Every structure is written in structure tokens, then in C-alpha cells.
Amino acid sequence: MLFDVTWMNRAECQKADPELFFPIGNGRLTPHQVAEARAVCGRCPVSSDCLRYSLETAQGHGVWGGADEEERRTMRSRAQRRGPVGAAR
């Protein structure tokens, strides 16, 4: 499946250190890093596109659209429990 990623060119994170969003080393985001990354996402004009892309492509690491790894796992889990739009319950 192909995704339109032209929104990435307008992302505020393009102006920031990538390690803020995707740390090198132990691979864990500190609460301070998450807060700083969220501040960047908070002023980004395409943060909703970013979050949607990360959920649709199951990005497992980093901060995307202001959501950290655990938050995105929770979002995906909730969406799976709800099932496809229009599905019978």
C-alpha cells in the first residue's frame, strides 16, 4: 500500500534534531524528550497527518504526531476492538 507522505515536507520536526523523536542508544524516550517532542508537534501544521500515518503504518518507535509509543499502541488496540467502520456488532 502506498501512502501520500508529501505532508512530511511541512513538518516542524524537519527543523529539529531527529534524536529528539527517535533516540539513539538505549532506544528509550525520556519524559523530557517526549515533552520537548510534543512541544514541536504542538506547533506543527501536519501533526494530525503524522499521527494518522504512524497508526496506519504501525510505527513502533519514537514520537509521531505528539503521541509516544505507548499511546499509539493504545490507540491501535482501541481501534482494533472497535473493528472496521460500518462493521456489525
Tab-separated table of N, CA, C and O in Angstrom:
chain	number	residue	atom	x	y	z
A	1	MET	N	0.846	-1.176	0.000
A	1	MET	CA	0.000	0.000	0.000
A	1	MET	C	0.895	1.245	0.000
A	1	MET	O	1.841	1.335	0.759
A	2	LEU	N	0.585	2.187	-0.845
A	2	LEU	CA	1.332	3.438	-0.912
A	2	LEU	C	0.616	4.510	-0.105
A	2	LEU	O	-0.611	4.573	-0.096
A	3	PHE	N	1.398	5.343	0.543
A	3	PHE	CA	0.853	6.430	1.351
A	3	PHE	C	1.359	7.755	0.815
A	3	PHE	O	2.518	7.872	0.427
A	4	ASP	N	0.494	8.747	0.823
A	4	ASP	CA	0.895	10.107	0.466
A	4	ASP	C	1.655	10.690	1.644
A	4	ASP	O	1.099	10.855	2.731
A	5	VAL	N	2.919	10.956	1.457
A	5	VAL	CA	3.744	11.493	2.541
A	5	VAL	C	4.262	12.900	2.220
A	5	VAL	O	5.223	13.361	2.836
A	6	THR	N	3.615	13.580	1.284
A	6	THR	CA	4.055	14.930	0.942
A	6	THR	C	3.930	15.879	2.126
A	6	THR	O	4.649	16.877	2.196
A	7	TRP	N	3.054	15.555	3.077
A	7	TRP	CA	2.897	16.370	4.280
A	7	TRP	C	4.204	16.450	5.075
A	7	TRP	O	4.441	17.423	5.789
A	8	MET	N	5.062	15.435	4.942
A	8	MET	CA	6.317	15.407	5.706
A	8	MET	C	7.197	16.628	5.424
A	8	MET	O	7.946	17.062	6.294
A	9	ASN	N	7.086	17.167	4.221
A	9	ASN	CA	7.890	18.345	3.870
A	9	ASN	C	7.510	19.574	4.679
A	9	ASN	O	8.299	20.506	4.780
A	10	ARG	N	6.312	19.595	5.227
A	10	ARG	CA	5.844	20.746	6.006
A	10	ARG	C	5.937	20.512	7.518
A	10	ARG	O	5.520	21.345	8.305
A	11	ALA	N	6.478	19.384	7.917
A	11	ALA	CA	6.533	19.018	9.332
A	11	ALA	C	7.578	19.841	10.092
A	11	ALA	O	8.687	20.054	9.609
A	12	GLU	N	7.194	20.305	11.256
A	12	GLU	CA	8.104	21.075	12.118
A	12	GLU	C	9.319	20.258	12.542
A	12	GLU	O	10.382	20.801	12.755
A	13	CYS	N	9.164	18.944	12.648
A	13	CYS	CA	10.283	18.108	13.093
A	13	CYS	C	11.434	18.121	12.086
A	13	CYS	O	12.562	17.770	12.445
A	14	GLN	N	11.168	18.533	10.859
A	14	GLN	CA	12.236	18.631	9.861
A	14	GLN	C	13.290	19.650	10.277
A	14	GLN	O	14.423	19.585	9.824
A	15	LYS	N	12.904	20.567	11.155
A	15	LYS	CA	13.810	21.622	11.625
A	15	LYS	C	14.464	21.260	12.955
A	15	LYS	O	15.241	22.040	13.491
A	16	ALA	N	14.125	20.108	13.503
A	16	ALA	CA	14.609	19.707	14.828
A	16	ALA	C	15.585	18.538	14.717
A	16	ALA	O	15.678	17.883	13.678
A	17	ASP	N	16.274	18.280	15.802
A	17	ASP	CA	17.198	17.149	15.891
A	17	ASP	C	16.387	15.851	15.876
A	17	ASP	O	15.523	15.651	16.737
A	18	PRO	N	16.631	14.959	14.931
A	18	PRO	CA	15.865	13.701	14.861
A	18	PRO	C	15.958	12.870	16.138
A	18	PRO	O	15.031	12.136	16.473
A	19	GLU	N	17.058	12.992	16.862
A	19	GLU	CA	17.221	12.211	18.084
A	19	GLU	C	16.200	12.604	19.149
A	19	GLU	O	15.905	11.829	20.051
A	20	LEU	N	15.634	13.784	19.037
A	20	LEU	CA	14.576	14.194	19.950
A	20	LEU	C	13.366	13.276	19.806
A	20	LEU	O	12.705	12.937	20.782
A	21	PHE	N	13.099	12.828	18.606
A	21	PHE	CA	11.944	11.983	18.308
A	21	PHE	C	12.288	10.495	18.275
A	21	PHE	O	11.451	9.652	18.535
A	22	PHE	N	13.526	10.195	17.919
A	22	PHE	CA	13.998	8.814	17.766
A	22	PHE	C	15.389	8.708	18.387
A	22	PHE	O	16.392	8.848	17.694
A	23	PRO	N	15.459	8.464	19.695
A	23	PRO	CA	16.756	8.468	20.373
A	23	PRO	C	17.669	7.325	19.946
A	23	PRO	O	17.202	6.224	19.660
A	24	ILE	N	18.945	7.641	19.890
A	24	ILE	CA	19.976	6.648	19.607
A	24	ILE	C	20.503	6.168	20.959
A	24	ILE	O	20.497	6.901	21.931
A	25	GLY	N	20.938	4.961	21.023
A	25	GLY	CA	21.468	4.435	22.284
A	25	GLY	C	20.534	3.409	22.864
A	25	GLY	O	20.238	2.410	22.224
A	26	ASN	N	20.015	3.706	24.050
A	26	ASN	CA	19.170	2.715	24.712
A	26	ASN	C	17.792	2.591	24.071
A	26	ASN	O	17.029	1.697	24.413
A	27	GLY	N	17.465	3.487	23.154
A	27	GLY	CA	16.215	3.387	22.426
A	27	GLY	C	14.984	3.830	23.185
A	27	GLY	O	13.885	3.752	22.677
A	28	ARG	N	15.147	4.296	24.396
A	28	ARG	CA	14.013	4.716	25.208
A	28	ARG	C	13.927	6.232	25.225
A	28	ARG	O	14.923	6.921	25.364
A	29	LEU	N	12.724	6.730	25.093
A	29	LEU	CA	12.478	8.166	25.200
A	29	LEU	C	12.354	8.531	26.674
A	29	LEU	O	11.625	7.871	27.409
A	30	THR	N	13.034	9.581	27.072
A	30	THR	CA	12.868	10.061	28.443
A	30	THR	C	11.633	10.956	28.487
A	30	THR	O	11.207	11.488	27.451
A	31	PRO	N	11.050	11.143	29.668
A	31	PRO	CA	9.899	12.050	29.768
A	31	PRO	C	10.222	13.452	29.248
A	31	PRO	O	9.379	14.091	28.621
A	32	HIS	N	11.452	13.901	29.464
A	32	HIS	CA	11.869	15.227	28.983
A	32	HIS	C	11.869	15.261	27.449
A	32	HIS	O	11.386	16.227	26.846
A	33	GLN	N	12.379	14.206	26.820
A	33	GLN	CA	12.388	14.147	25.354
A	33	GLN	C	10.968	14.144	24.803
A	33	GLN	O	10.679	14.824	23.818
A	34	VAL	N	10.104	13.365	25.429
A	34	VAL	CA	8.719	13.303	24.973
A	34	VAL	C	8.071	14.679	25.074
A	34	VAL	O	7.387	15.121	24.146
A	35	ALA	N	8.309	15.374	26.184
A	35	ALA	CA	7.731	16.713	26.361
A	35	ALA	C	8.255	17.679	25.307
A	35	ALA	O	7.481	18.466	24.738
A	36	GLU	N	9.550	17.628	25.039
A	36	GLU	CA	10.124	18.512	24.012
A	36	GLU	C	9.581	18.169	22.630
A	36	GLU	O	9.263	19.059	21.841
A	37	ALA	N	9.496	16.889	22.326
A	37	ALA	CA	8.970	16.470	21.019
A	37	ALA	C	7.514	16.905	20.877
A	37	ALA	O	7.110	17.400	19.821
A	38	ARG	N	6.739	16.741	21.933
A	38	ARG	CA	5.332	17.160	21.884
A	38	ARG	C	5.197	18.663	21.667
A	38	ARG	O	4.248	19.111	21.021
A	39	ALA	N	6.124	19.432	22.220
A	39	ALA	CA	6.094	20.886	22.004
A	39	ALA	C	6.280	21.196	20.525
A	39	ALA	O	5.602	22.073	19.974
A	40	VAL	N	7.179	20.480	19.870
A	40	VAL	CA	7.386	20.665	18.435
A	40	VAL	C	6.121	20.246	17.681
A	40	VAL	O	5.635	20.968	16.811
A	41	CYS	N	5.577	19.095	18.038
A	41	CYS	CA	4.354	18.605	17.383
A	41	CYS	C	3.183	19.562	17.606
A	41	CYS	O	2.335	19.713	16.727
A	42	GLY	N	3.161	20.202	18.760
A	42	GLY	CA	2.071	21.113	19.090
A	42	GLY	C	1.998	22.328	18.189
A	42	GLY	O	0.938	22.928	18.038
A	43	ARG	N	3.111	22.698	17.594
A	43	ARG	CA	3.096	23.851	16.685
A	43	ARG	C	3.220	23.425	15.213
A	43	ARG	O	3.411	24.249	14.330
A	44	CYS	N	3.074	22.135	14.979
A	44	CYS	CA	3.229	21.594	13.634
A	44	CYS	C	1.896	21.607	12.888
A	44	CYS	O	0.888	21.114	13.401
A	45	PRO	N	1.892	22.120	11.651
A	45	PRO	CA	0.644	22.178	10.886
A	45	PRO	C	0.175	20.824	10.354
A	45	PRO	O	-0.959	20.702	9.891
A	46	VAL	N	1.034	19.801	10.427
A	46	VAL	CA	0.654	18.494	9.875
A	46	VAL	C	0.714	17.387	10.933
A	46	VAL	O	0.819	16.204	10.590
A	47	SER	N	0.587	17.734	12.195
A	47	SER	CA	0.701	16.713	13.248
A	47	SER	C	-0.400	15.654	13.139
A	47	SER	O	-0.156	14.477	13.413
A	48	SER	N	-1.601	16.032	12.715
A	48	SER	CA	-2.662	15.031	12.580
A	48	SER	C	-2.354	14.066	11.438
A	48	SER	O	-2.621	12.862	11.543
A	49	ASP	N	-1.767	14.564	10.354
A	49	ASP	CA	-1.350	13.690	9.251
A	49	ASP	C	-0.262	12.731	9.725
A	49	ASP	O	-0.264	11.547	9.383
A	50	CYS	N	0.644	13.247	10.524
A	50	CYS	CA	1.747	12.460	11.057
A	50	CYS	C	1.228	11.336	11.956
A	50	CYS	O	1.635	10.177	11.820
A	51	LEU	N	0.330	11.677	12.860
A	51	LEU	CA	-0.231	10.676	13.760
A	51	LEU	C	-0.990	9.610	12.966
A	51	LEU	O	-0.821	8.409	13.195
A	52	ARG	N	-1.804	10.034	12.027
A	52	ARG	CA	-2.566	9.086	11.203
A	52	ARG	C	-1.614	8.139	10.462
A	52	ARG	O	-1.801	6.922	10.451
A	53	TYR	N	-0.567	8.695	9.858
A	53	TYR	CA	0.419	7.876	9.142
A	53	TYR	C	1.074	6.863	10.081
A	53	TYR	O	1.220	5.694	9.743
A	54	SER	N	1.450	7.311	11.274
A	54	SER	CA	2.126	6.408	12.211
A	54	SER	C	1.217	5.266	12.634
A	54	SER	O	1.680	4.135	12.826
A	55	LEU	N	-0.074	5.538	12.771
A	55	LEU	CA	-1.022	4.489	13.143
A	55	LEU	C	-1.276	3.535	11.976
A	55	LEU	O	-1.324	2.319	12.153
A	56	GLU	N	-1.420	4.086	10.777
A	56	GLU	CA	-1.697	3.260	9.600
A	56	GLU	C	-0.518	2.377	9.220
A	56	GLU	O	-0.699	1.314	8.641
A	57	THR	N	0.694	2.817	9.544
A	57	THR	CA	1.896	2.060	9.187
A	57	THR	C	2.520	1.376	10.399
A	57	THR	O	3.616	0.832	10.299
A	58	ALA	N	1.837	1.410	11.536
A	58	ALA	CA	2.267	0.730	12.768
A	58	ALA	C	3.692	1.084	13.174
A	58	ALA	O	4.504	0.210	13.481
A	59	GLN	N	3.993	2.380	13.186
A	59	GLN	CA	5.308	2.827	13.638
A	59	GLN	C	5.444	2.505	15.124
A	59	GLN	O	4.639	2.937	15.935
A	60	GLY	N	6.463	1.755	15.475
A	60	GLY	CA	6.613	1.292	16.853
A	60	GLY	C	7.539	2.115	17.715
A	60	GLY	O	7.595	1.905	18.926
A	61	HIS	N	8.276	3.030	17.129
A	61	HIS	CA	9.274	3.778	17.895
A	61	HIS	C	9.114	5.274	17.678
A	61	HIS	O	8.657	5.718	16.632
A	62	GLY	N	9.495	6.017	18.690
A	62	GLY	CA	9.545	7.461	18.588
A	62	GLY	C	8.238	8.163	18.883
A	62	GLY	O	7.253	7.554	19.302
A	63	VAL	N	8.268	9.472	18.675
A	63	VAL	CA	7.092	10.325	18.846
A	63	VAL	C	6.617	10.715	17.456
A	63	VAL	O	7.389	11.212	16.638
A	64	TRP	N	5.349	10.469	17.195
A	64	TRP	CA	4.719	10.799	15.914
A	64	TRP	C	3.434	11.554	16.216
A	64	TRP	O	2.595	11.067	16.971
A	65	GLY	N	3.279	12.722	15.646
A	65	GLY	CA	2.044	13.478	15.824
A	65	GLY	C	1.728	13.783	17.280
A	65	GLY	O	0.576	13.913	17.653
A	66	GLY	N	2.748	13.872	18.099
A	66	GLY	CA	2.566	14.181	19.520
A	66	GLY	C	2.279	12.982	20.398
A	66	GLY	O	2.113	13.122	21.604
A	67	ALA	N	2.227	11.793	19.824
A	67	ALA	CA	1.932	10.579	20.600
A	67	ALA	C	3.184	9.711	20.711
A	67	ALA	O	3.880	9.476	19.717
A	68	ASP	N	3.433	9.236	21.919
A	68	ASP	CA	4.577	8.353	22.106
A	68	ASP	C	4.191	6.910	21.781
A	68	ASP	O	3.058	6.625	21.383
A	69	GLU	N	5.150	6.013	21.942
A	69	GLU	CA	4.962	4.616	21.551
A	69	GLU	C	3.783	3.957	22.265
A	69	GLU	O	2.959	3.289	21.636
A	70	GLU	N	3.704	4.143	23.564
A	70	GLU	CA	2.638	3.515	24.353
A	70	GLU	C	1.270	4.076	23.974
A	70	GLU	O	0.290	3.328	23.852
A	71	GLU	N	1.194	5.380	23.769
A	71	GLU	CA	-0.083	5.993	23.388
A	71	GLU	C	-0.567	5.458	22.044
A	71	GLU	O	-1.759	5.186	21.877
A	72	ARG	N	0.349	5.288	21.107
A	72	ARG	CA	-0.054	4.758	19.799
A	72	ARG	C	-0.467	3.296	19.893
A	72	ARG	O	-1.416	2.878	19.235
A	73	ARG	N	0.198	2.508	20.736
A	73	ARG	CA	-0.220	1.115	20.940
A	73	ARG	C	-1.648	1.070	21.469
A	73	ARG	O	-2.467	0.266	21.022
A	74	THR	N	-1.936	1.954	22.419
A	74	THR	CA	-3.288	2.018	22.986
A	74	THR	C	-4.299	2.416	21.921
A	74	THR	O	-5.375	1.822	21.826
A	75	MET	N	-3.971	3.403	21.109
A	75	MET	CA	-4.873	3.835	20.034
A	75	MET	C	-5.143	2.710	19.053
A	75	MET	O	-6.294	2.487	18.638
A	76	ARG	N	-4.098	1.980	18.666
A	76	ARG	CA	-4.274	0.865	17.720
A	76	ARG	C	-5.125	-0.239	18.335
A	76	ARG	O	-6.001	-0.813	17.678
A	77	SER	N	-4.889	-0.515	19.608
A	77	SER	CA	-5.658	-1.551	20.298
A	77	SER	C	-7.138	-1.188	20.365
A	77	SER	O	-8.009	-2.020	20.102
A	78	ARG	N	-7.422	0.050	20.701
A	78	ARG	CA	-8.824	0.506	20.753
A	78	ARG	C	-9.475	0.423	19.386
A	78	ARG	O	-10.627	0.010	19.258
A	79	ALA	N	-8.746	0.815	18.366
A	79	ALA	CA	-9.294	0.774	17.006
A	79	ALA	C	-9.572	-0.669	16.583
A	79	ALA	O	-10.592	-0.944	15.941
A	80	GLN	N	-8.714	-1.594	16.964
A	80	GLN	CA	-8.928	-2.997	16.617
A	80	GLN	C	-10.154	-3.549	17.326
A	80	GLN	O	-10.902	-4.337	16.755
A	81	ARG	N	-10.369	-3.158	18.574
A	81	ARG	CA	-11.544	-3.630	19.316
A	81	ARG	C	-12.830	-3.105	18.698
A	81	ARG	O	-13.851	-3.784	18.696
A	82	ARG	N	-12.795	-1.866	18.184
A	82	ARG	CA	-13.984	-1.286	17.557
A	82	ARG	C	-14.280	-1.952	16.227
A	82	ARG	O	-15.419	-2.003	15.792
A	83	GLY	N	-13.253	-2.408	15.552
A	83	GLY	CA	-13.426	-3.047	14.255
A	83	GLY	C	-13.537	-2.030	13.144
A	83	GLY	O	-13.507	-0.822	13.371
A	84	PRO	N	-13.682	-2.505	11.926
A	84	PRO	CA	-13.787	-1.618	10.758
A	84	PRO	C	-15.024	-0.721	10.847
A	84	PRO	O	-16.040	-1.109	11.420
A	85	VAL	N	-14.920	0.442	10.260
A	85	VAL	CA	-16.052	1.364	10.219
A	85	VAL	C	-17.191	0.675	9.499
A	85	VAL	O	-17.024	0.064	8.450
A	86	GLY	N	-18.383	0.734	10.096
A	86	GLY	CA	-19.552	0.140	9.492
A	86	GLY	C	-19.718	-1.347	9.768
A	86	GLY	O	-20.647	-1.964	9.282
A	87	ALA	N	-18.810	-1.922	10.555
A	87	ALA	CA	-18.915	-3.354	10.858
A	87	ALA	C	-20.065	-3.609	11.823
A	87	ALA	O	-20.354	-2.804	12.709
A	88	ALA	N	-20.725	-4.732	11.655
A	88	ALA	CA	-21.817	-5.114	12.554
A	88	ALA	C	-21.251	-5.513	13.907
A	88	ALA	O	-20.165	-6.070	13.994
A	89	ARG	N	-22.019	-5.255	14.949
A	89	ARG	CA	-21.561	-5.612	16.305
A	89	ARG	C	-22.461	-6.642	16.881
A	89	ARG	O	-23.575	-6.767	16.759
